[in-house]
Amino acid sequence: MERLFTSVIIPAAGQGRRMNASINKQYLTLSGKPILAHTLDVFERCPLINEIILVVNKEEFRICQQQVLKLYHYKKVHLVEGGDTRQESVYQGLKAVNPRADIVMTHDGARPIIQESVIIESIYETMKHQATVVGVPAKNTIKVINVDGFVEHTPDRDYLVEIQTPQTFAFKLLREAHESARKEGIEGTDDAFLVERLGHPVKIVTGHYTNIKITTPEDLIIAESIIKRFDKND
Ligand code: CTP
Ligand code: MG
């Protein structure tokens, strides 16, 4: 049997508006290096990942080259220009994936604390189920509300999962899901939603609460302290 070929698309072409920083949040320093370098390091080191499609803004190609790619010498990275939405950025990434890829995962550039074991489990589970997403059980009670701000109902927390990335799929399935959504003008907040639309089952891979997305300024403080704790355990 030929060896499995797995690509990861890393969308990093957002504006980072909620971060309120003068540069795209992915280039902010976390524990001594850019957030994006933390994310790339994990995938570069993971032996099951064959290529990394890094999606960035055209205006940020230079900063990305100089502050991340040049300094950390990634061998698997291919740079691609992003789009106006995360979905569009992932779609641009999909077009650059090696045609011989079997499995494609997407992982937010802004999630630097991803553990290799979760990547590996995602790939193994995707070989069985063709579509998986990493998530953690909801800790808070979640309520569904109406437009007037009143509670409509309270779903049973035992069946609520907060979704993270990686999200991992058979390459053909993810391509079909994105193409179909584009054709019909559907915009989703994650890739799995587009696959769910096709009626394909999506399996949950249980991840870690530490795999946070750096979104607002306090997330950087939380991420620093998680990394410090990890270092102590080494
Ligand atoms: N992303 C992207 N292209 C876009 C929008 C988002 O590649 N047009 C990426 C971001 O760079 C990020 C990931 O998708 O790594 C998750 O998005 P989010 O956390 O919302 O980042 P931003 O869109 O940059 O932040 P904000 O929504 O606060 O502006
Ligand atoms: Mg966004």
PDB file of C-alpha atoms and ligand atoms in Angstrom:
ATOM      1  CA  MET A   1       0.000   0.000   0.000  1.00  0.00           C
ATOM      2  CA  GLU A   2       1.276   3.444  -0.881  1.00  0.00           C
ATOM      3  CA  ARG A   3       1.947   5.748   2.023  1.00  0.00           C
ATOM      4  CA  LEU A   4      -0.881   8.054   3.029  1.00  0.00           C
ATOM      5  CA  PHE A   5      -0.380  11.681   1.940  1.00  0.00           C
ATOM      6  CA  THR A   6      -1.777  14.311   4.304  1.00  0.00           C
ATOM      7  CA  SER A   7      -1.879  18.076   3.749  1.00  0.00           C
ATOM      8  CA  VAL A   8      -2.773  20.745   6.269  1.00  0.00           C
ATOM      9  CA  ILE A   9      -4.254  24.077   5.215  1.00  0.00           C
ATOM     10  CA  ILE A  10      -3.515  26.823   7.734  1.00  0.00           C
ATOM     11  CA  PRO A  11      -5.704  29.890   7.203  1.00  0.00           C
ATOM     12  CA  ALA A  12      -3.834  32.921   8.554  1.00  0.00           C
ATOM     13  CA  ALA A  13      -5.263  35.638   6.313  1.00  0.00           C
ATOM     14  CA  GLY A  14      -7.710  37.261   8.733  1.00  0.00           C
ATOM     15  CA  GLN A  15      -7.628  40.849  10.010  1.00  0.00           C
ATOM     16  CA  GLY A  16      -7.572  40.007  13.717  1.00  0.00           C
ATOM     17  CA  ARG A  17     -10.068  42.810  14.403  1.00  0.00           C
ATOM     18  CA  ARG A  18     -11.096  41.556  17.861  1.00  0.00           C
ATOM     19  CA  MET A  19      -7.439  41.567  18.914  1.00  0.00           C
ATOM     20  CA  ASN A  20      -7.197  45.326  18.419  1.00  0.00           C
ATOM     21  CA  ALA A  21      -3.467  45.203  17.656  1.00  0.00           C
ATOM     22  CA  SER A  22      -1.588  47.256  15.060  1.00  0.00           C
ATOM     23  CA  ILE A  23      -0.470  44.095  13.224  1.00  0.00           C
ATOM     24  CA  ASN A  24      -2.290  40.861  12.341  1.00  0.00           C
ATOM     25  CA  LYS A  25      -2.480  38.889  15.605  1.00  0.00           C
ATOM     26  CA  GLN A  26      -0.609  35.952  14.065  1.00  0.00           C
ATOM     27  CA  TYR A  27       2.642  37.970  14.077  1.00  0.00           C
ATOM     28  CA  LEU A  28       2.372  38.964  17.760  1.00  0.00           C
ATOM     29  CA  THR A  29       4.951  37.373  20.041  1.00  0.00           C
ATOM     30  CA  LEU A  30       3.941  34.490  22.277  1.00  0.00           C
ATOM     31  CA  SER A  31       6.593  33.048  24.553  1.00  0.00           C
ATOM     32  CA  GLY A  32       9.465  34.418  22.449  1.00  0.00           C
ATOM     33  CA  LYS A  33       8.253  33.779  18.883  1.00  0.00           C
ATOM     34  CA  PRO A  34       5.365  34.722  16.583  1.00  0.00           C
ATOM     35  CA  ILE A  35       2.064  32.937  17.264  1.00  0.00           C
ATOM     36  CA  LEU A  36       2.128  31.576  13.696  1.00  0.00           C
ATOM     37  CA  ALA A  37       5.595  30.040  14.230  1.00  0.00           C
ATOM     38  CA  HIS A  38       4.238  28.032  17.184  1.00  0.00           C
ATOM     39  CA  THR A  39       1.444  26.670  14.992  1.00  0.00           C
ATOM     40  CA  LEU A  40       3.725  25.859  12.039  1.00  0.00           C
ATOM     41  CA  ASP A  41       6.330  24.167  14.285  1.00  0.00           C
ATOM     42  CA  VAL A  42       3.893  21.482  15.406  1.00  0.00           C
ATOM     43  CA  PHE A  43       2.877  20.522  11.848  1.00  0.00           C
ATOM     44  CA  GLU A  44       6.441  20.788  10.479  1.00  0.00           C
ATOM     45  CA  ARG A  45       7.604  18.315  13.137  1.00  0.00           C
ATOM     46  CA  CYS A  46       4.683  15.883  12.793  1.00  0.00           C
ATOM     47  CA  PRO A  47       5.843  12.975  10.588  1.00  0.00           C
ATOM     48  CA  LEU A  48       2.302  12.264   9.342  1.00  0.00           C
ATOM     49  CA  ILE A  49       2.009  15.724   7.732  1.00  0.00           C
ATOM     50  CA  ASN A  50       3.436  15.862   4.201  1.00  0.00           C
ATOM     51  CA  GLU A  51       2.761  19.486   3.230  1.00  0.00           C
ATOM     52  CA  ILE A  52       1.594  22.724   4.828  1.00  0.00           C
ATOM     53  CA  ILE A  53      -0.465  25.158   2.749  1.00  0.00           C
ATOM     54  CA  LEU A  54      -0.136  28.461   4.565  1.00  0.00           C
ATOM     55  CA  VAL A  55      -2.767  31.017   3.530  1.00  0.00           C
ATOM     56  CA  VAL A  56      -1.867  34.667   4.149  1.00  0.00           C
ATOM     57  CA  ASN A  57      -2.876  38.153   2.976  1.00  0.00           C
ATOM     58  CA  LYS A  58      -1.027  39.372  -0.086  1.00  0.00           C
ATOM     59  CA  GLU A  59       0.118  42.495   1.820  1.00  0.00           C
ATOM     60  CA  GLU A  60       1.552  40.235   4.522  1.00  0.00           C
ATOM     61  CA  PHE A  61       3.709  37.971   2.327  1.00  0.00           C
ATOM     62  CA  ARG A  62       6.768  40.049   3.273  1.00  0.00           C
ATOM     63  CA  ILE A  63       6.193  40.128   7.010  1.00  0.00           C
ATOM     64  CA  CYS A  64       5.421  36.408   6.924  1.00  0.00           C
ATOM     65  CA  GLN A  65       8.649  35.651   5.017  1.00  0.00           C
ATOM     66  CA  GLN A  66      10.801  37.872   7.210  1.00  0.00           C
ATOM     67  CA  GLN A  67       9.371  37.263  10.651  1.00  0.00           C
ATOM     68  CA  VAL A  68       8.346  33.634  10.387  1.00  0.00           C
ATOM     69  CA  LEU A  69       9.451  31.615   7.355  1.00  0.00           C
ATOM     70  CA  LYS A  70      13.017  32.943   7.059  1.00  0.00           C
ATOM     71  CA  LEU A  71      13.821  32.559  10.740  1.00  0.00           C
ATOM     72  CA  TYR A  72      12.409  29.117  11.375  1.00  0.00           C
ATOM     73  CA  HIS A  73      13.268  27.286   8.107  1.00  0.00           C
ATOM     74  CA  TYR A  74      10.160  25.308   7.345  1.00  0.00           C
ATOM     75  CA  LYS A  75      10.577  22.696   4.620  1.00  0.00           C
ATOM     76  CA  LYS A  76       6.934  21.729   4.131  1.00  0.00           C
ATOM     77  CA  VAL A  77       5.388  25.206   3.746  1.00  0.00           C
ATOM     78  CA  HIS A  78       3.800  26.554   0.532  1.00  0.00           C
ATOM     79  CA  LEU A  79       2.488  30.136   0.634  1.00  0.00           C
ATOM     80  CA  VAL A  80      -0.902  30.942  -0.882  1.00  0.00           C
ATOM     81  CA  GLU A  81      -2.886  34.190  -1.043  1.00  0.00           C
ATOM     82  CA  GLY A  82      -6.056  34.317   1.105  1.00  0.00           C
ATOM     83  CA  GLY A  83      -9.567  35.669   0.567  1.00  0.00           C
ATOM     84  CA  ASP A  84     -12.104  37.904   2.318  1.00  0.00           C
ATOM     85  CA  THR A  85     -13.559  35.172   4.549  1.00  0.00           C
ATOM     86  CA  ARG A  86     -12.065  32.161   6.305  1.00  0.00           C
ATOM     87  CA  GLN A  87     -14.051  29.903   3.982  1.00  0.00           C
ATOM     88  CA  GLU A  88     -12.628  31.663   0.914  1.00  0.00           C
ATOM     89  CA  SER A  89      -9.104  31.415   2.363  1.00  0.00           C
ATOM     90  CA  VAL A  90      -9.494  27.667   2.897  1.00  0.00           C
ATOM     91  CA  TYR A  91     -10.863  27.333  -0.650  1.00  0.00           C
ATOM     92  CA  GLN A  92      -7.789  29.102  -2.044  1.00  0.00           C
ATOM     93  CA  GLY A  93      -5.679  26.708   0.029  1.00  0.00           C
ATOM     94  CA  LEU A  94      -7.545  23.690  -1.348  1.00  0.00           C
ATOM     95  CA  LYS A  95      -6.603  24.701  -4.896  1.00  0.00           C
ATOM     96  CA  ALA A  96      -2.928  24.441  -3.937  1.00  0.00           C
ATOM     97  CA  VAL A  97      -3.121  21.033  -2.265  1.00  0.00           C
ATOM     98  CA  ASN A  98      -1.011  18.322  -3.925  1.00  0.00           C
ATOM     99  CA  PRO A  99      -3.396  16.353  -6.205  1.00  0.00           C
ATOM    100  CA  ARG A 100      -2.159  13.092  -4.725  1.00  0.00           C
ATOM    101  CA  ALA A 101      -3.296  14.030  -1.200  1.00  0.00           C
ATOM    102  CA  ASP A 102      -5.607  11.524   0.490  1.00  0.00           C
ATOM    103  CA  ILE A 103      -6.443  13.561   3.576  1.00  0.00           C
ATOM    104  CA  VAL A 104      -6.663  17.321   4.128  1.00  0.00           C
ATOM    105  CA  MET A 105      -6.945  18.988   7.493  1.00  0.00           C
ATOM    106  CA  THR A 106      -7.620  22.638   8.242  1.00  0.00           C
ATOM    107  CA  HIS A 107      -6.143  24.303  11.320  1.00  0.00           C
ATOM    108  CA  ASP A 108      -6.436  27.962  12.364  1.00  0.00           C
ATOM    109  CA  GLY A 109      -3.129  29.835  12.312  1.00  0.00           C
ATOM    110  CA  ALA A 110      -4.340  31.450  15.532  1.00  0.00           C
ATOM    111  CA  ARG A 111      -4.405  28.142  17.499  1.00  0.00           C
ATOM    112  CA  PRO A 112      -0.752  27.792  18.494  1.00  0.00           C
ATOM    113  CA  ILE A 113      -1.186  25.271  21.339  1.00  0.00           C
ATOM    114  CA  ILE A 114      -2.134  22.233  19.289  1.00  0.00           C
ATOM    115  CA  GLN A 115      -0.732  18.906  20.450  1.00  0.00           C
ATOM    116  CA  GLU A 116       0.741  16.441  17.963  1.00  0.00           C
ATOM    117  CA  SER A 117      -1.214  13.556  19.519  1.00  0.00           C
ATOM    118  CA  VAL A 118      -4.481  15.285  18.539  1.00  0.00           C
ATOM    119  CA  ILE A 119      -3.287  15.683  14.942  1.00  0.00           C
ATOM    120  CA  ILE A 120      -2.371  12.009  14.778  1.00  0.00           C
ATOM    121  CA  GLU A 121      -5.647  10.850  16.286  1.00  0.00           C
ATOM    122  CA  SER A 122      -7.548  13.088  13.845  1.00  0.00           C
ATOM    123  CA  ILE A 123      -5.785  11.449  10.888  1.00  0.00           C
ATOM    124  CA  TYR A 124      -6.441   7.910  12.171  1.00  0.00           C
ATOM    125  CA  GLU A 125     -10.114   8.630  12.852  1.00  0.00           C
ATOM    126  CA  THR A 126     -10.488  10.248   9.422  1.00  0.00           C
ATOM    127  CA  MET A 127      -9.158   7.081   7.778  1.00  0.00           C
ATOM    128  CA  LYS A 128     -12.185   5.361   9.338  1.00  0.00           C
ATOM    129  CA  HIS A 129     -14.871   8.059   9.038  1.00  0.00           C
ATOM    130  CA  GLN A 130     -13.732  10.473   6.219  1.00  0.00           C
ATOM    131  CA  ALA A 131     -14.681  13.518   8.313  1.00  0.00           C
ATOM    132  CA  THR A 132     -13.652  14.468  11.865  1.00  0.00           C
ATOM    133  CA  VAL A 133     -13.518  17.603  13.983  1.00  0.00           C
ATOM    134  CA  VAL A 134     -11.731  18.220  17.240  1.00  0.00           C
ATOM    135  CA  GLY A 135     -13.918  19.436  20.087  1.00  0.00           C
ATOM    136  CA  VAL A 136     -14.252  19.556  23.864  1.00  0.00           C
ATOM    137  CA  PRO A 137     -17.364  19.032  26.021  1.00  0.00           C
ATOM    138  CA  ALA A 138     -19.111  22.364  26.719  1.00  0.00           C
ATOM    139  CA  LYS A 139     -18.314  23.511  30.262  1.00  0.00           C
ATOM    140  CA  ASN A 140     -20.970  26.198  30.380  1.00  0.00           C
ATOM    141  CA  THR A 141     -24.715  25.896  30.015  1.00  0.00           C
ATOM    142  CA  ILE A 142     -25.641  27.123  26.543  1.00  0.00           C
ATOM    143  CA  LYS A 143     -29.032  28.684  25.808  1.00  0.00           C
ATOM    144  CA  VAL A 144     -30.754  29.288  22.499  1.00  0.00           C
ATOM    145  CA  ILE A 145     -32.289  32.766  22.454  1.00  0.00           C
ATOM    146  CA  ASN A 146     -34.621  34.722  20.165  1.00  0.00           C
ATOM    147  CA  VAL A 147     -34.067  38.105  18.493  1.00  0.00           C
ATOM    148  CA  ASP A 148     -35.645  39.908  21.469  1.00  0.00           C
ATOM    149  CA  GLY A 149     -33.028  38.486  23.852  1.00  0.00           C
ATOM    150  CA  PHE A 150     -35.312  35.961  25.584  1.00  0.00           C
ATOM    151  CA  VAL A 151     -34.445  32.329  26.151  1.00  0.00           C
ATOM    152  CA  GLU A 152     -36.105  29.944  23.743  1.00  0.00           C
ATOM    153  CA  HIS A 153     -34.756  26.704  25.177  1.00  0.00           C
ATOM    154  CA  THR A 154     -31.813  25.054  26.950  1.00  0.00           C
ATOM    155  CA  PRO A 155     -30.212  22.122  25.094  1.00  0.00           C
ATOM    156  CA  ASP A 156     -28.950  19.181  27.162  1.00  0.00           C
ATOM    157  CA  ARG A 157     -25.282  19.946  27.893  1.00  0.00           C
ATOM    158  CA  ASP A 158     -24.331  16.279  27.603  1.00  0.00           C
ATOM    159  CA  TYR A 159     -24.752  16.661  23.841  1.00  0.00           C
ATOM    160  CA  LEU A 160     -22.977  20.003  23.407  1.00  0.00           C
ATOM    161  CA  VAL A 161     -19.405  20.134  22.161  1.00  0.00           C
ATOM    162  CA  GLU A 162     -17.303  23.234  21.515  1.00  0.00           C
ATOM    163  CA  ILE A 163     -15.623  22.824  18.177  1.00  0.00           C
ATOM    164  CA  GLN A 164     -11.975  23.645  17.536  1.00  0.00           C
ATOM    165  CA  THR A 165      -9.540  22.748  14.761  1.00  0.00           C
ATOM    166  CA  PRO A 166      -8.015  20.593  13.281  1.00  0.00           C
ATOM    167  CA  GLN A 167     -10.924  19.529  11.119  1.00  0.00           C
ATOM    168  CA  THR A 168      -9.888  16.617   8.931  1.00  0.00           C
ATOM    169  CA  PHE A 169     -11.435  15.130   5.798  1.00  0.00           C
ATOM    170  CA  ALA A 170     -10.925  12.881   2.833  1.00  0.00           C
ATOM    171  CA  PHE A 171      -9.549  15.372   0.264  1.00  0.00           C
ATOM    172  CA  LYS A 172     -12.293  14.682  -2.304  1.00  0.00           C
ATOM    173  CA  LEU A 173     -15.056  15.149   0.273  1.00  0.00           C
ATOM    174  CA  LEU A 174     -13.758  18.523   1.482  1.00  0.00           C
ATOM    175  CA  ARG A 175     -13.292  19.746  -2.098  1.00  0.00           C
ATOM    176  CA  GLU A 176     -16.826  18.706  -3.005  1.00  0.00           C
ATOM    177  CA  ALA A 177     -18.213  20.390   0.144  1.00  0.00           C
ATOM    178  CA  HIS A 178     -16.466  23.688  -0.603  1.00  0.00           C
ATOM    179  CA  GLU A 179     -17.396  23.668  -4.280  1.00  0.00           C
ATOM    180  CA  SER A 180     -21.032  22.936  -3.532  1.00  0.00           C
ATOM    181  CA  ALA A 181     -21.223  25.704  -0.881  1.00  0.00           C
ATOM    182  CA  ARG A 182     -19.624  28.217  -3.273  1.00  0.00           C
ATOM    183  CA  LYS A 183     -22.044  27.346  -6.038  1.00  0.00           C
ATOM    184  CA  GLU A 184     -25.002  27.876  -3.714  1.00  0.00           C
ATOM    185  CA  GLY A 185     -23.619  30.966  -1.964  1.00  0.00           C
ATOM    186  CA  ILE A 186     -23.495  29.264   1.441  1.00  0.00           C
ATOM    187  CA  GLU A 187     -21.076  30.633   4.042  1.00  0.00           C
ATOM    188  CA  GLY A 188     -20.234  28.552   7.116  1.00  0.00           C
ATOM    189  CA  THR A 189     -18.093  29.366  10.149  1.00  0.00           C
ATOM    190  CA  ASP A 190     -16.246  26.065   9.891  1.00  0.00           C
ATOM    191  CA  ASP A 191     -15.400  23.449   7.284  1.00  0.00           C
ATOM    192  CA  ALA A 192     -17.358  20.638   8.915  1.00  0.00           C
ATOM    193  CA  PHE A 193     -20.592  22.579   8.415  1.00  0.00           C
ATOM    194  CA  LEU A 194     -20.064  22.406   4.653  1.00  0.00           C
ATOM    195  CA  VAL A 195     -19.555  18.630   4.858  1.00  0.00           C
ATOM    196  CA  GLU A 196     -22.599  18.217   7.154  1.00  0.00           C
ATOM    197  CA  ARG A 197     -24.659  19.978   4.459  1.00  0.00           C
ATOM    198  CA  LEU A 198     -23.849  17.133   2.074  1.00  0.00           C
ATOM    199  CA  GLY A 199     -25.389  14.731   4.600  1.00  0.00           C
ATOM    200  CA  HIS A 200     -22.040  13.153   5.473  1.00  0.00           C
ATOM    201  CA  PRO A 201     -21.532  12.105   9.133  1.00  0.00           C
ATOM    202  CA  VAL A 202     -18.791  13.981  11.014  1.00  0.00           C
ATOM    203  CA  LYS A 203     -17.083  12.257  13.969  1.00  0.00           C
ATOM    204  CA  ILE A 204     -15.889  14.170  17.040  1.00  0.00           C
ATOM    205  CA  VAL A 205     -12.279  13.696  18.195  1.00  0.00           C
ATOM    206  CA  THR A 206     -12.019  14.813  21.818  1.00  0.00           C
ATOM    207  CA  GLY A 207      -9.253  17.395  22.193  1.00  0.00           C
ATOM    208  CA  HIS A 208      -7.892  19.623  24.966  1.00  0.00           C
ATOM    209  CA  TYR A 209      -9.229  22.809  26.563  1.00  0.00           C
ATOM    210  CA  THR A 210      -5.755  24.319  26.092  1.00  0.00           C
ATOM    211  CA  ASN A 211      -6.160  24.442  22.272  1.00  0.00           C
ATOM    212  CA  ILE A 212      -7.528  27.986  22.435  1.00  0.00           C
ATOM    213  CA  LYS A 213      -7.925  30.350  19.487  1.00  0.00           C
ATOM    214  CA  ILE A 214      -6.117  33.629  20.111  1.00  0.00           C
ATOM    215  CA  THR A 215      -9.012  36.006  19.485  1.00  0.00           C
ATOM    216  CA  THR A 216      -9.031  38.837  22.077  1.00  0.00           C
ATOM    217  CA  PRO A 217      -6.119  40.343  24.085  1.00  0.00           C
ATOM    218  CA  GLU A 218      -6.706  38.239  27.233  1.00  0.00           C
ATOM    219  CA  ASP A 219      -6.238  35.057  25.156  1.00  0.00           C
ATOM    220  CA  LEU A 220      -2.543  35.959  24.798  1.00  0.00           C
ATOM    221  CA  ILE A 221      -2.147  36.067  28.586  1.00  0.00           C
ATOM    222  CA  ILE A 222      -3.911  32.703  28.926  1.00  0.00           C
ATOM    223  CA  ALA A 223      -1.766  31.181  26.155  1.00  0.00           C
ATOM    224  CA  GLU A 224       1.458  32.440  27.808  1.00  0.00           C
ATOM    225  CA  SER A 225       0.548  30.767  31.065  1.00  0.00           C
ATOM    226  CA  ILE A 226      -0.456  27.485  29.392  1.00  0.00           C
ATOM    227  CA  ILE A 227       2.892  27.367  27.543  1.00  0.00           C
ATOM    228  CA  LYS A 228       4.814  28.119  30.763  1.00  0.00           C
ATOM    229  CA  ARG A 229       3.054  25.241  32.496  1.00  0.00           C
ATOM    230  CA  PHE A 230       3.784  22.891  29.546  1.00  0.00           C
ATOM    231  CA  ASP A 231       7.491  23.866  29.655  1.00  0.00           C
ATOM    232  CA  LYS A 232       7.651  23.064  33.363  1.00  0.00           C
ATOM    233  CA  ASN A 233       6.290  19.587  32.681  1.00  0.00           C
ATOM    234  CA  ASP A 234       8.972  18.809  30.064  1.00  0.00           C
TER     235      ASP A 234
HETATM  236  N1  CTP B   1      -8.816  33.713   8.433  1.00  0.00           N
HETATM  237  C1  CTP B   1      -8.361  33.674   7.107  1.00  0.00           C
HETATM  238  N2  CTP B   1      -8.952  34.472   6.157  1.00  0.00           N
HETATM  239  C2  CTP B   1      -9.964  35.289   6.490  1.00  0.00           C
HETATM  240  C3  CTP B   1     -10.463  35.325   7.820  1.00  0.00           C
HETATM  241  C4  CTP B   1      -9.853  34.512   8.779  1.00  0.00           C
HETATM  242  O1  CTP B   1      -7.422  32.934   6.799  1.00  0.00           O
HETATM  243  N3  CTP B   1     -10.489  36.077   5.543  1.00  0.00           N
HETATM  244  C5  CTP B   1      -8.117  32.915   9.466  1.00  0.00           C
HETATM  245  C6  CTP B   1      -7.548  33.768  10.598  1.00  0.00           C
HETATM  246  O2  CTP B   1      -6.297  34.337  10.210  1.00  0.00           O
HETATM  247  C7  CTP B   1      -7.478  32.803  11.758  1.00  0.00           C
HETATM  248  C8  CTP B   1      -8.594  31.803  11.456  1.00  0.00           C
HETATM  249  O3  CTP B   1      -9.017  32.026  10.108  1.00  0.00           O
HETATM  250  O4  CTP B   1      -6.254  32.109  11.861  1.00  0.00           O
HETATM  251  C9  CTP B   1      -9.738  31.943  12.430  1.00  0.00           C
HETATM  252  O5  CTP B   1     -10.348  33.217  12.292  1.00  0.00           O
HETATM  253  P1  CTP B   1     -10.475  34.332  13.419  1.00  0.00           P
HETATM  254  O6  CTP B   1      -9.977  33.851  14.725  1.00  0.00           O
HETATM  255  O7  CTP B   1     -11.853  34.910  13.316  1.00  0.00           O
HETATM  256  O8  CTP B   1      -9.385  35.415  12.946  1.00  0.00           O
HETATM  257  P2  CTP B   1      -9.619  36.840  12.312  1.00  0.00           P
HETATM  258  O9  CTP B   1     -10.719  36.770  11.311  1.00  0.00           O
HETATM  259  O10 CTP B   1      -8.287  37.319  11.871  1.00  0.00           O
HETATM  260  O11 CTP B   1     -10.062  37.689  13.601  1.00  0.00           O
HETATM  261  P3  CTP B   1     -11.341  38.672  13.736  1.00  0.00           P
HETATM  262  O12 CTP B   1     -12.546  37.831  13.398  1.00  0.00           O
HETATM  263  O13 CTP B   1     -11.301  39.119  15.158  1.00  0.00           O
HETATM  264  O14 CTP B   1     -11.120  39.801  12.772  1.00  0.00           O
HETATM  265 MG    MG B   2     -12.769  36.234  11.888  1.00  0.00          MG
END
